[in-house]
XYZ file of C-alpha atoms in Angstrom:
140
model
C -71.847 10.731 -7.417
C -70.964 14.389 -8.036
C -68.912 14.326 -4.833
C -66.787 11.441 -6.182
C -66.234 13.262 -9.486
C -65.178 16.430 -7.643
C -62.784 14.461 -5.419
C -61.276 12.745 -8.451
C -60.853 16.111 -10.176
C -59.197 17.642 -7.102
C -56.841 14.657 -6.829
C -55.901 15.009 -10.501
C -55.491 18.754 -10.120
C -53.078 18.298 -7.241
C -50.676 16.312 -9.460
C -49.939 19.426 -11.530
C -46.286 20.404 -11.140
C -45.896 23.809 -9.488
C -42.325 24.127 -10.775
C -43.441 23.830 -14.402
C -41.937 27.147 -15.540
C -38.488 26.479 -14.018
C -38.430 22.868 -15.244
C -39.533 23.825 -18.767
C -37.128 26.748 -19.102
C -34.138 24.759 -17.780
C -35.007 21.884 -20.090
C -35.129 24.167 -23.153
C -31.728 25.680 -22.341
C -30.205 22.205 -21.901
C -31.899 20.682 -24.978
C -30.765 23.321 -27.484
C -27.242 23.579 -25.999
C -26.921 19.779 -26.315
C -28.393 19.816 -29.850
C -25.821 22.447 -30.864
C -22.820 20.797 -29.175
C -23.459 17.098 -29.859
C -26.895 15.935 -30.955
C -25.831 12.277 -30.652
C -26.329 12.736 -26.878
C -29.995 13.825 -27.226
C -31.500 10.293 -27.244
C -30.684 10.066 -23.518
C -33.518 12.573 -22.994
C -36.093 10.154 -24.474
C -37.545 6.789 -23.407
C -39.145 3.875 -25.260
C -42.643 5.420 -25.084
C -41.371 8.751 -26.489
C -42.727 9.995 -29.809
C -41.089 12.488 -32.154
C -42.590 14.231 -35.171
C -39.889 16.014 -37.142
C -41.251 17.891 -40.143
C -44.148 15.414 -40.283
C -41.959 12.304 -40.069
C -43.144 10.449 -36.954
C -40.995 7.967 -35.021
C -41.301 6.270 -31.635
C -38.746 4.940 -29.166
C -35.166 5.808 -28.287
C -33.567 3.864 -31.159
C -35.826 5.324 -33.852
C -35.374 8.854 -32.464
C -31.578 8.405 -32.316
C -31.626 7.209 -35.937
C -33.754 10.185 -37.017
C -31.430 12.675 -35.295
C -28.368 10.989 -36.803
C -29.832 11.155 -40.326
C -30.511 14.919 -40.266
C -28.747 16.398 -43.289
C -26.949 19.315 -41.614
C -23.630 19.155 -39.777
C -23.856 22.283 -37.603
C -26.816 24.122 -36.106
C -27.308 27.228 -33.993
C -30.574 27.948 -32.183
C -31.975 31.226 -30.953
C -35.040 30.816 -28.722
C -37.412 33.771 -29.060
C -40.142 32.567 -26.690
C -40.691 29.599 -24.407
C -44.163 28.988 -22.961
C -44.778 26.286 -20.360
C -47.978 24.860 -18.896
C -48.526 22.241 -16.206
C -50.782 19.361 -17.222
C -53.265 17.514 -15.026
C -51.300 14.248 -15.261
C -48.103 15.779 -13.841
C -46.437 16.305 -17.219
C -45.341 19.699 -18.537
C -46.227 21.135 -21.946
C -43.436 23.266 -23.439
C -43.811 25.366 -26.602
C -40.730 26.945 -28.195
C -40.602 29.583 -30.910
C -37.279 30.592 -32.392
C -34.829 30.733 -35.251
C -32.138 28.324 -36.346
C -29.277 28.299 -38.773
C -27.947 25.053 -40.205
C -24.479 24.971 -41.760
C -24.232 28.038 -44.054
C -27.977 28.234 -44.775
C -30.037 31.379 -44.119
C -31.888 31.780 -40.811
C -35.213 29.949 -40.591
C -37.999 30.225 -38.058
C -39.083 27.114 -36.170
C -41.494 25.958 -33.518
C -41.160 22.932 -31.286
C -43.514 21.479 -28.710
C -42.531 19.050 -25.969
C -44.371 17.107 -23.313
C -41.984 16.434 -20.430
C -42.851 13.495 -18.178
C -41.377 12.737 -14.758
C -39.111 9.728 -14.333
C -39.107 7.443 -11.296
C -35.674 8.882 -10.425
C -37.116 12.374 -10.091
C -35.873 13.859 -13.346
C -37.688 14.449 -16.667
C -37.753 12.901 -20.116
C -39.299 13.915 -23.433
C -42.523 11.983 -23.891
C -43.627 13.911 -26.989
C -41.663 16.133 -29.374
C -43.069 17.961 -32.418
C -40.765 20.083 -34.587
C -41.663 22.283 -37.574
C -39.760 24.833 -39.611
C -41.728 28.030 -40.231
C -41.863 27.620 -43.978
C -45.077 28.689 -45.605
C -46.340 26.761 -48.625
C -48.964 28.858 -50.392
């Protein structure tokens, strides 16, 4: 029985994406450029099983995510990514953690962190399966 477990583990391990760093980094560049230029195009990066948590407000599915992005109170945003860390996951997805700063409209700079799980599509590209965003605001 241990042999079966080891074989299953090795099979799972082999589904890890070796290109995780390149995929994650390219995704981050595209995501924040698109968010800055025209965030109404971002829903194309999600699918119906996608989940987004934005400042604790959780939504699921392309329509709900599109609605959430549309209802954000700022008109303009600029992002500066400080660090981007990527890890391959056993199921073939890629975990992406982003740390950076943003400026909305004329507001002061704020720190933020965002975590994504990127999942492969049948067409060979990637979509956002999970998305968690938080401003770095400390409530003491």
